Amino acid sequence: MTKISKEQVSELVSKIRKGEGDDGELSEWISQILRATSNPEVIKTIMSGNGITVEEIVEKLYSYKPIIL
């Protein structure tokens, strides 16, 4: 599978926040976001706090930098 664009990640985050999709779709969407952002805390980031916008969530997802030892 190919990586999805930042705009597509935004769309998926919005769908997840709205509670759209069944369990299978949610699992696939989260996997796609993980592949696109390399952020291991996709669910935690998406569900973090009320009042945070989809754009802010996407920025948090993409700002993840792994610690390389």
CSV table of C-alpha atoms in Angstrom, one decimal:
chain,number,residue,atom,x,y,z
A,1,MET,CA,0.0,0.0,0.0
A,2,THR,CA,1.1,3.5,-0.7
A,3,LYS,CA,1.3,6.3,1.8
A,4,ILE,CA,-1.7,8.6,2.0
A,5,SER,CA,-1.4,12.4,1.8
A,6,LYS,CA,-1.7,14.9,4.6
A,7,GLU,CA,-5.2,15.9,3.3
A,8,GLN,CA,-6.3,12.3,3.4
A,9,VAL,CA,-5.0,11.9,6.9
A,10,SER,CA,-7.1,15.0,7.9
A,11,GLU,CA,-10.2,13.4,6.4
A,12,LEU,CA,-9.6,10.1,8.2
A,13,VAL,CA,-9.0,11.9,11.5
A,14,SER,CA,-12.2,13.8,11.0
A,15,LYS,CA,-14.2,10.6,10.3
A,16,ILE,CA,-12.7,8.9,13.4
A,17,ARG,CA,-13.5,11.9,15.6
A,18,LYS,CA,-17.1,11.9,14.3
A,19,GLY,CA,-17.5,8.2,15.1
A,20,GLU,CA,-18.0,7.1,11.5
A,21,GLY,CA,-17.1,3.7,10.2
A,22,ASP,CA,-17.4,0.2,11.6
A,23,ASP,CA,-14.6,-1.6,13.5
A,24,GLY,CA,-13.0,-2.9,10.3
A,25,GLU,CA,-12.9,0.5,8.7
A,26,LEU,CA,-11.6,2.2,11.9
A,27,SER,CA,-8.8,-0.4,12.1
A,28,GLU,CA,-7.8,0.2,8.5
A,29,TRP,CA,-8.0,4.0,8.8
A,30,ILE,CA,-5.8,3.9,11.9
A,31,SER,CA,-3.3,1.7,10.1
A,32,GLN,CA,-3.2,4.1,7.2
A,33,ILE,CA,-2.5,7.0,9.5
A,34,LEU,CA,0.2,5.1,11.3
A,35,ARG,CA,1.9,4.3,7.9
A,36,ALA,CA,1.6,7.9,6.8
A,37,THR,CA,2.9,9.5,10.0
A,38,SER,CA,5.0,6.8,11.7
A,39,ASN,CA,3.4,8.0,15.0
A,40,PRO,CA,2.8,5.0,17.3
A,41,GLU,CA,0.3,6.8,19.4
A,42,VAL,CA,-2.3,7.5,16.7
A,43,ILE,CA,-5.4,6.7,18.8
A,44,LYS,CA,-4.2,8.6,21.8
A,45,THR,CA,-3.3,11.6,19.7
A,46,ILE,CA,-6.7,11.6,17.9
A,47,MET,CA,-8.7,11.3,21.1
A,48,SER,CA,-6.6,13.8,23.0
A,49,GLY,CA,-8.6,16.6,24.6
A,50,ASN,CA,-11.7,18.4,23.6
A,51,GLY,CA,-11.4,21.7,21.7
A,52,ILE,CA,-8.4,20.6,19.6
A,53,THR,CA,-9.0,20.9,15.9
A,54,VAL,CA,-8.4,18.2,13.3
A,55,GLU,CA,-5.6,20.4,11.9
A,56,GLU,CA,-3.9,20.5,15.3
A,57,ILE,CA,-4.2,16.7,15.6
A,58,VAL,CA,-2.7,16.1,12.2
A,59,GLU,CA,0.2,18.5,13.1
A,60,LYS,CA,0.8,16.5,16.3
A,61,LEU,CA,0.7,13.2,14.4
A,62,TYR,CA,3.3,14.5,11.8
A,63,SER,CA,5.5,16.1,14.4
A,64,TYR,CA,6.4,12.8,16.0
A,65,LYS,CA,10.1,12.1,15.9
A,66,PRO,CA,11.4,8.8,17.1
A,67,ILE,CA,14.4,8.7,19.4
A,68,ILE,CA,17.3,7.0,17.5
A,69,LEU,CA,19.8,5.4,19.8
